[in-house]
CSV table of C-alpha atoms in Angstrom, one decimal:
chain,number,residue,atom,x,y,z
A,20,MET,CA,-46.6,-28.3,-20.1
A,21,THR,CA,-44.0,-31.1,-19.5
A,22,LEU,CA,-41.8,-30.7,-16.2
A,23,THR,CA,-37.9,-31.8,-16.4
A,24,PRO,CA,-36.4,-32.6,-13.2
A,25,LEU,CA,-32.6,-31.5,-12.2
A,26,VAL,CA,-30.4,-34.3,-13.8
A,27,TYR,CA,-26.5,-34.3,-12.6
A,28,TRP,CA,-24.1,-37.1,-14.2
A,29,ALA,CA,-20.4,-38.1,-14.2
A,30,GLN,CA,-18.3,-40.8,-16.5
A,31,ARG,CA,-15.9,-43.3,-16.3
A,32,HIS,CA,-14.3,-45.0,-19.0
A,33,GLU,CA,-17.0,-47.5,-19.6
A,34,GLU,CA,-19.6,-45.8,-17.5
A,35,ILE,CA,-21.9,-43.1,-17.8
A,36,TYR,CA,-23.9,-42.1,-14.0
A,37,LEU,CA,-26.9,-40.1,-14.0
A,38,ARG,CA,-28.9,-38.9,-10.7
A,39,VAL,CA,-32.3,-37.8,-10.9
A,40,GLU,CA,-33.2,-35.7,-8.3
A,41,LEU,CA,-36.5,-37.0,-7.6
A,42,THR,CA,-38.1,-37.7,-4.1
A,43,ASP,CA,-40.3,-41.0,-3.9
A,44,ALA,CA,-39.9,-41.6,-7.2
A,45,GLN,CA,-42.9,-44.1,-8.9
A,46,ASN,CA,-44.2,-45.4,-12.1
A,47,ILE,CA,-40.2,-45.1,-13.2
A,48,ASP,CA,-39.6,-46.0,-16.7
A,49,VAL,CA,-36.3,-45.5,-18.3
A,50,GLN,CA,-35.4,-46.8,-21.9
A,51,VAL,CA,-32.3,-45.9,-24.4
A,52,HIS,CA,-33.0,-45.9,-28.1
A,53,GLU,CA,-31.2,-45.3,-30.9
A,54,ASN,CA,-28.5,-43.7,-28.6
A,55,VAL,CA,-31.7,-41.9,-26.8
A,56,LEU,CA,-32.3,-42.4,-23.3
A,57,LYS,CA,-36.2,-41.2,-22.7
A,58,PHE,CA,-37.0,-40.8,-18.6
A,59,GLN,CA,-40.3,-40.9,-17.2
A,60,ALA,CA,-41.3,-41.0,-13.7
A,61,LEU,CA,-43.8,-39.8,-11.1
A,62,GLY,CA,-42.1,-38.3,-8.0
A,63,ARG,CA,-41.7,-35.3,-5.9
A,64,GLY,CA,-39.1,-32.7,-7.5
A,65,ALA,CA,-38.5,-28.9,-7.7
A,66,LYS,CA,-42.1,-28.5,-8.7
A,67,GLY,CA,-43.5,-30.2,-6.1
A,68,GLN,CA,-45.5,-34.0,-6.8
A,69,HIS,CA,-45.8,-34.0,-10.8
A,70,ASN,CA,-45.1,-36.2,-13.5
A,71,TYR,CA,-41.6,-35.5,-14.5
A,72,GLU,CA,-39.5,-36.5,-18.1
A,73,PHE,CA,-36.6,-35.7,-19.9
A,74,SER,CA,-34.8,-37.6,-23.0
A,75,LEU,CA,-31.0,-37.3,-23.7
A,76,GLU,CA,-28.9,-37.8,-26.9
A,77,PHE,CA,-25.6,-39.3,-26.1
A,78,LEU,CA,-22.5,-38.0,-27.6
A,79,LEU,CA,-21.7,-41.5,-29.1
A,80,PRO,CA,-23.0,-45.1,-29.0
A,81,VAL,CA,-24.1,-46.6,-26.1
A,82,LYS,CA,-25.8,-50.0,-25.3
A,83,PRO,CA,-29.4,-50.3,-25.5
A,84,GLU,CA,-29.4,-52.1,-21.2
A,85,VAL,CA,-30.2,-49.2,-18.8
A,86,ARG,CA,-30.2,-50.1,-14.7
A,87,HIS,CA,-31.7,-48.1,-12.2
A,88,LYS,CA,-32.0,-47.7,-8.5
A,89,SER,CA,-34.7,-45.8,-7.0
A,90,THR,CA,-33.9,-44.3,-3.6
A,91,GLN,CA,-35.9,-42.2,-1.0
A,92,ARG,CA,-34.6,-39.1,-2.4
A,93,GLN,CA,-33.5,-39.7,-6.2
A,94,VAL,CA,-32.9,-42.3,-8.8
A,95,ASN,CA,-29.5,-43.5,-10.0
A,96,ILE,CA,-29.4,-44.3,-13.7
A,97,THR,CA,-26.1,-46.6,-15.2
A,98,VAL,CA,-25.8,-46.8,-18.8
A,99,ARG,CA,-22.9,-48.3,-20.2
A,100,LYS,CA,-20.7,-47.0,-23.5
A,101,GLN,CA,-20.2,-49.0,-26.3
A,102,GLN,CA,-16.9,-48.8,-26.9
A,103,ARG,CA,-14.3,-47.9,-24.1
A,104,GLY,CA,-13.4,-44.4,-24.2
A,105,TRP,CA,-13.3,-40.7,-22.3
A,106,TRP,CA,-16.2,-38.5,-23.7
A,107,GLU,CA,-15.4,-34.6,-23.8
A,108,ARG,CA,-19.5,-33.6,-23.6
A,109,LEU,CA,-22.2,-36.0,-22.2
A,110,THR,CA,-24.8,-35.2,-25.4
A,111,VAL,CA,-24.7,-34.4,-29.0
A,112,LEU,CA,-25.6,-30.7,-28.8
A,113,GLU,CA,-22.5,-29.0,-28.0
A,114,ARG,CA,-24.9,-27.1,-25.7
A,115,LYS,CA,-26.0,-28.8,-22.4
A,116,PRO,CA,-29.4,-28.6,-21.4
A,117,VAL,CA,-30.5,-26.7,-18.3
A,118,PHE,CA,-31.7,-29.0,-16.6
A,119,LEU,CA,-28.3,-31.1,-16.6
A,120,ALA,CA,-25.4,-30.4,-14.6
A,121,PRO,CA,-22.2,-32.6,-13.2
A,122,ASP,CA,-21.9,-34.6,-10.5
A,123,PHE,CA,-19.1,-33.3,-8.2
A,124,ASP,CA,-20.1,-36.0,-5.8
A,125,ARG,CA,-18.5,-38.5,-8.4
A,126,TRP,CA,-17.0,-36.2,-10.8
A,127,LEU,CA,-12.9,-37.4,-11.8
A,128,ASP,CA,-11.0,-36.3,-14.6
A,129,GLU,CA,-9.7,-38.7,-17.1
A,130,SER,CA,-6.4,-39.3,-15.1
A,131,ASP,CA,-7.9,-39.9,-11.9
A,132,ALA,CA,-10.4,-42.0,-13.6
A,133,GLU,CA,-7.6,-44.3,-15.0
A,134,MET,CA,-5.8,-44.5,-11.6
A,135,GLU,CA,-9.5,-45.0,-9.9
A,136,LEU,CA,-9.8,-47.9,-12.6
A,137,GLN,CA,-6.1,-49.1,-12.1
A,138,GLU,CA,-6.8,-49.6,-8.5
A,139,LYS,CA,-9.6,-51.5,-8.8
A,140,GLU,CA,-8.0,-53.7,-11.2
A,141,GLU,CA,-5.1,-54.3,-8.8
A,142,LYS,CA,-7.2,-54.8,-5.7
A,143,LYS,CA,-9.6,-57.5,-8.1
A,144,ASN,CA,-6.5,-59.0,-9.2
A,145,ARG,CA,-5.3,-59.2,-5.5
A,146,LEU,CA,-8.5,-60.8,-4.3
A,147,LYS,CA,-8.3,-63.0,-7.0
A,148,THR,CA,-5.2,-64.5,-5.9
A,149,VAL,CA,-6.2,-64.5,-2.5
A,150,ARG,CA,-8.8,-66.4,-3.2
A,151,HIS,CA,-7.2,-69.6,-5.5
A,152,THR,CA,-5.0,-69.3,-2.8
A,153,GLU,CA,-7.6,-70.2,0.0
A,154,GLU,CA,-9.4,-72.6,-2.7
A,155,GLY,CA,-5.9,-74.4,-2.7
A,156,PHE,CA,-5.5,-74.9,0.9
A,157,ILE,CA,-9.3,-75.5,1.2
A,158,SER,CA,-9.0,-78.2,-1.8
A,159,LEU,CA,-5.8,-79.1,0.0
A,160,LYS,CA,-7.8,-79.3,3.8
A,161,THR,CA,-10.9,-80.9,2.6
A,162,SER,CA,-9.0,-84.0,1.0
A,163,PHE,CA,-6.8,-84.9,4.3
A,164,LEU,CA,-10.0,-84.4,6.6
A,165,LEU,CA,-11.7,-87.0,4.0
A,166,VAL,CA,-8.5,-89.2,4.3
A,167,TYR,CA,-8.5,-89.0,7.8
A,168,ASN,CA,-12.2,-89.6,8.6
A,169,LEU,CA,-12.0,-92.4,5.9
A,170,VAL,CA,-9.2,-94.4,8.0
A,171,GLN,CA,-10.5,-93.5,11.0
A,172,PHE,CA,-14.4,-95.2,9.9
A,173,LEU,CA,-12.4,-98.2,8.3
A,174,GLY,CA,-10.7,-98.8,11.4
A,175,PHE,CA,-13.4,-98.7,13.8
A,176,SER,CA,-15.7,-100.4,11.2
A,177,TRP,CA,-13.3,-102.9,11.3
A,178,ILE,CA,-13.2,-103.6,14.8
A,179,PHE,CA,-16.8,-102.8,15.2
A,180,VAL,CA,-17.4,-105.8,12.8
A,181,ASN,CA,-14.4,-108.0,14.0
A,182,MET,CA,-15.6,-107.7,17.7
A,183,THR,CA,-19.5,-108.5,16.9
A,184,VAL,CA,-18.8,-111.6,14.3
A,185,ARG,CA,-16.4,-112.9,17.3
A,186,LEU,CA,-19.1,-112.3,19.9
A,187,PHE,CA,-21.8,-114.8,17.6
A,188,ILE,CA,-19.0,-117.2,17.3
A,189,PHE,CA,-16.8,-117.8,20.6
A,190,GLY,CA,-19.8,-115.8,22.5
A,191,GLN,CA,-18.5,-115.6,26.6
A,192,ASP,CA,-15.1,-116.6,25.2
A,193,SER,CA,-14.8,-113.5,23.2
A,194,LEU,CA,-14.9,-111.3,26.4
A,195,TYR,CA,-12.0,-113.0,27.5
A,196,ASP,CA,-8.9,-112.1,24.7
A,197,THR,CA,-10.3,-108.9,23.3
A,198,PHE,CA,-7.0,-107.1,23.9
A,199,HIS,CA,-4.8,-109.6,22.2
A,200,THR,CA,-7.3,-109.9,19.1
A,201,ILE,CA,-8.0,-106.3,19.3
A,202,SER,CA,-5.7,-103.9,20.4
A,203,ASP,CA,-3.0,-103.3,17.9
A,204,ALA,CA,-5.8,-101.6,15.5
A,205,MET,CA,-7.4,-99.8,18.4
A,206,PHE,CA,-4.0,-99.0,19.3
A,207,PHE,CA,-3.5,-97.5,15.8
A,208,CYS,CA,-7.0,-95.8,15.6
A,209,GLN,CA,-6.3,-94.1,19.1
A,210,THR,CA,-3.0,-92.8,18.5
A,211,LEU,CA,-4.6,-91.0,14.7
A,212,ALA,CA,-6.5,-89.5,17.2
A,213,LEU,CA,-4.1,-87.6,18.1
A,214,VAL,CA,-4.5,-85.7,15.0
A,215,GLU,CA,-8.2,-84.1,16.0
A,216,VAL,CA,-6.5,-82.2,18.7
A,217,PHE,CA,-4.1,-80.6,16.2
A,218,ASN,CA,-6.5,-79.9,14.2
A,219,ALA,CA,-8.7,-78.3,16.8
A,220,ALA,CA,-5.5,-76.0,17.8
A,221,PHE,CA,-4.7,-75.2,14.6
A,222,GLY,CA,-7.7,-74.1,13.2
A,223,VAL,CA,-8.3,-77.0,10.6
A,224,VAL,CA,-11.7,-77.5,12.3
A,225,ARG,CA,-14.0,-75.2,14.0
A,226,THR,CA,-14.0,-76.9,17.5
A,227,GLY,CA,-13.0,-76.5,21.1
A,228,VAL,CA,-9.8,-77.5,21.9
A,229,PHE,CA,-10.4,-78.9,25.4
A,230,PRO,CA,-13.0,-80.5,24.8
A,231,THR,CA,-11.4,-82.7,22.3
A,232,LEU,CA,-8.0,-83.2,23.9
A,233,ILE,CA,-10.6,-83.9,27.3
A,234,GLN,CA,-11.9,-86.8,25.0
A,235,VAL,CA,-8.2,-88.3,23.2
A,236,VAL,CA,-6.7,-88.0,25.9
A,237,GLY,CA,-9.0,-89.9,28.4
A,238,ARG,CA,-9.2,-92.7,25.9
A,239,ASN,CA,-5.8,-93.1,25.6
A,240,PHE,CA,-5.1,-92.9,29.1
A,241,VAL,CA,-7.6,-96.0,29.8
A,242,LEU,CA,-5.6,-98.0,26.4
A,243,PHE,CA,-2.2,-96.9,27.2
A,244,ILE,CA,-2.0,-97.0,30.9
A,245,ILE,CA,-4.4,-99.5,32.6
A,246,PHE,CA,-5.1,-101.8,29.5
A,247,GLY,CA,-1.2,-101.6,28.3
A,248,SER,CA,0.7,-101.5,31.1
A,249,LEU,CA,-1.3,-104.1,33.1
A,250,GLU,CA,-1.3,-107.4,31.8
A,251,GLU,CA,-3.8,-108.4,34.8
A,252,MET,CA,-6.3,-106.4,32.8
A,253,HIS,CA,-5.6,-108.3,29.6
A,254,HIS,CA,-8.2,-110.8,29.7
A,255,ARG,CA,-10.9,-108.9,31.7
A,256,PRO,CA,-14.7,-108.1,30.3
A,257,VAL,CA,-14.5,-104.7,31.1
A,258,VAL,CA,-11.7,-104.7,27.4
A,259,PHE,CA,-14.3,-106.0,25.9
A,260,PHE,CA,-17.0,-103.4,27.1
A,261,ALA,CA,-14.9,-100.2,26.3
A,262,PHE,CA,-13.8,-101.1,22.9
A,263,TYR,CA,-17.0,-102.2,21.6
A,264,LEU,CA,-18.8,-99.2,23.3
A,265,TRP,CA,-16.1,-97.0,21.4
A,266,SER,CA,-16.2,-98.0,18.1
A,267,ALA,CA,-19.8,-98.0,18.3
A,268,ILE,CA,-19.8,-94.7,18.8
A,269,GLU,CA,-17.2,-93.9,15.8
A,270,ILE,CA,-19.0,-95.5,13.3
A,271,PHE,CA,-21.7,-93.0,12.5
A,272,ARG,CA,-19.1,-89.8,14.2
A,273,TYR,CA,-16.8,-90.2,11.3
A,274,PRO,CA,-18.9,-90.6,8.0
A,275,PHE,CA,-20.6,-87.4,9.6
A,276,TYR,CA,-17.4,-86.2,9.2
A,277,MET,CA,-16.9,-87.3,6.3
A,278,LEU,CA,-19.9,-85.8,4.6
A,279,GLY,CA,-19.3,-82.5,6.1
A,280,CYS,CA,-16.2,-82.4,4.0
A,281,PHE,CA,-18.5,-81.8,1.3
A,282,ASN,CA,-21.0,-80.0,2.8
A,283,THR,CA,-23.3,-82.4,2.8
A,284,GLU,CA,-25.7,-83.4,5.0
A,285,TRP,CA,-27.4,-87.0,5.7
A,286,LYS,CA,-30.1,-86.1,8.3
A,287,THR,CA,-30.2,-89.8,8.8
A,288,LEU,CA,-26.9,-89.9,9.5
A,289,THR,CA,-27.2,-86.5,11.6
A,290,TRP,CA,-29.5,-87.7,13.8
A,291,LEU,CA,-27.9,-91.6,14.6
A,292,ARG,CA,-24.5,-89.5,15.3
A,293,TYR,CA,-26.0,-87.7,17.9
A,294,SER,CA,-28.7,-90.1,19.1
A,295,VAL,CA,-26.7,-93.2,19.2
A,296,TRP,CA,-24.5,-91.1,21.5
A,297,ILE,CA,-26.8,-91.0,24.0
A,298,PRO,CA,-26.9,-93.8,25.5
A,299,LEU,CA,-23.6,-95.3,24.5
A,300,TYR,CA,-21.6,-92.3,25.6
A,301,PRO,CA,-22.5,-92.6,29.2
A,302,LEU,CA,-21.8,-96.9,28.8
A,303,GLY,CA,-18.5,-95.7,28.1
A,304,VAL,CA,-17.5,-93.7,30.4
A,305,LEU,CA,-19.0,-96.7,33.1
A,306,ALA,CA,-16.6,-98.8,31.4
A,307,GLU,CA,-13.8,-96.6,31.2
A,308,ALA,CA,-14.8,-96.0,35.3
A,309,VAL,CA,-15.1,-99.5,35.8
A,310,ALA,CA,-11.3,-100.0,34.1
A,311,VAL,CA,-9.9,-97.2,36.3
A,312,VAL,CA,-11.3,-99.3,39.7
A,313,GLN,CA,-10.3,-102.6,39.0
A,314,SER,CA,-6.5,-101.0,37.9
A,315,ILE,CA,-6.2,-99.0,41.3
A,316,PRO,CA,-5.6,-102.5,43.7
A,317,ILE,CA,-3.4,-103.8,40.8
A,318,PHE,CA,-0.8,-100.7,40.6
A,319,ASP,CA,-0.8,-100.4,44.5
A,320,GLN,CA,0.2,-104.0,44.4
A,321,THR,CA,3.1,-103.5,41.8
A,322,LYS,CA,4.0,-99.9,42.7
A,323,LEU,CA,3.9,-99.4,39.0
A,324,TYR,CA,4.3,-95.7,38.5
A,325,SER,CA,4.3,-94.7,41.5
A,326,ILE,CA,6.8,-91.6,42.6
A,327,PRO,CA,10.0,-92.5,45.3
A,328,LEU,CA,10.4,-90.4,48.4
A,329,PRO,CA,13.7,-89.6,50.0
A,330,LYS,CA,14.2,-92.3,52.3
A,331,ALA,CA,14.0,-89.9,55.4
A,332,ILE,CA,10.1,-90.2,55.0
A,333,GLY,CA,10.4,-93.8,54.3
A,334,THR,CA,7.3,-94.2,51.8
A,335,SER,CA,6.1,-93.6,48.3
A,336,ILE,CA,3.6,-92.0,46.2
A,337,ASN,CA,1.4,-94.6,44.5
A,338,PHE,CA,0.0,-94.0,41.3
A,339,SER,CA,-3.3,-94.8,42.6
A,340,TYR,CA,-3.8,-91.5,44.5
A,341,PHE,CA,-3.8,-90.1,40.9
A,342,LEU,CA,-6.4,-92.8,39.3
A,343,HIS,CA,-8.8,-91.4,42.3
A,344,VAL,CA,-8.4,-87.7,41.0
A,345,TYR,CA,-8.6,-89.0,37.4
A,346,LEU,CA,-12.1,-90.5,38.1
A,347,ILE,CA,-13.4,-87.3,39.6
A,348,LEU,CA,-11.7,-85.2,37.0
A,349,MET,CA,-13.0,-87.7,34.0
A,350,CYS,CA,-16.6,-87.9,35.0
A,351,LEU,CA,-16.9,-84.0,35.8
A,352,GLY,CA,-15.2,-83.4,31.8
A,353,LYS,CA,-17.5,-86.5,29.8
A,354,VAL,CA,-21.1,-84.7,31.9
A,355,ASN,CA,-20.0,-81.7,30.0
A,356,LYS,CA,-19.2,-83.4,26.8
A,357,GLN,CA,-22.3,-85.5,27.2
A,358,GLU,CA,-24.5,-82.0,27.5
A,359,GLU,CA,-23.2,-80.3,24.6
A,360,ASN,CA,-24.2,-83.2,22.4
A,361,GLN,CA,-27.8,-83.2,23.5
A,362,SER,CA,-28.0,-80.0,23.4
A,363,VAL,CA,-27.5,-80.4,19.6
A,364,LEU,CA,-29.9,-83.3,19.6
A,365,TYR,CA,-32.5,-80.7,21.3
A,366,GLN,CA,-31.8,-78.0,18.5
A,367,MET,CA,-32.5,-80.8,15.8
A,368,CYS,CA,-36.0,-81.8,17.0
A,369,PHE,CA,-37.1,-78.4,16.5
A,370,LEU,CA,-35.5,-77.5,13.1
């Protein structure tokens, strides 16, 4: 004796939905041939654990492709109509089979189905519009970041190569004229680096604003205030070491970011970007600290940037006081930055 499961149905303008009441169905076989759907499966239905089957001849033509998905409680079947439209009933026979009933959980009238379809189309159009807008923004953002990182890479590469060539040609003498030969390019690159702070602040890139601010402002303070304001610092070797270490770090960092614009990673470059940082970054911090220490007597002597106090007090607040505080804050901030990059490198080692 053939056992037939309970089947519930609903429709939309383009699809037919069938819900077969079988628990833990196995060996499911669903086919559509000559507009007749045939179903067979082993499962627990109204008569217990048995093989169940049924067939339905549809009212109008349907596509032979059929989709089904089994859950713990039921089997859901989706059949696509050959032509879009609303059927007055499911089967050719006016009298519906006894095992077939409307699926009121999904049942809609034709007008309600039209409204549902219209809402889906509107939602799809809205998502498409948003997607196009986001794609345009992403494309513009990617282009902007690519150009920015390329310019910075070329700028710092020129600085690094120029200083390296001069070191081989002029030897020790090149340590004393670095500011006059390289400062313009370094001023340009470090001024442009302020863009990174705005990128972090406005969410163009996913990075913290505060660490980026410390990095950029720290370098620019040394470059513009220590080196740029004091002519006595122009011929000191510390300028060479600071510029050389800064550029050596950046010639690996900016290509790494350029590849990131294309969601691409070159593992060798990634390793260099975080490995080279470990020795060079503290050396760069040391060079900055040496520059600040060397500038303190000069600021004391010249009284540059000192804050005058009322004549009744008869003195002023020397800028060197601020430099002592700055040295402490700089070391604390740079140590945190170093720890962040070391943690990234350690994570890479275990990937």
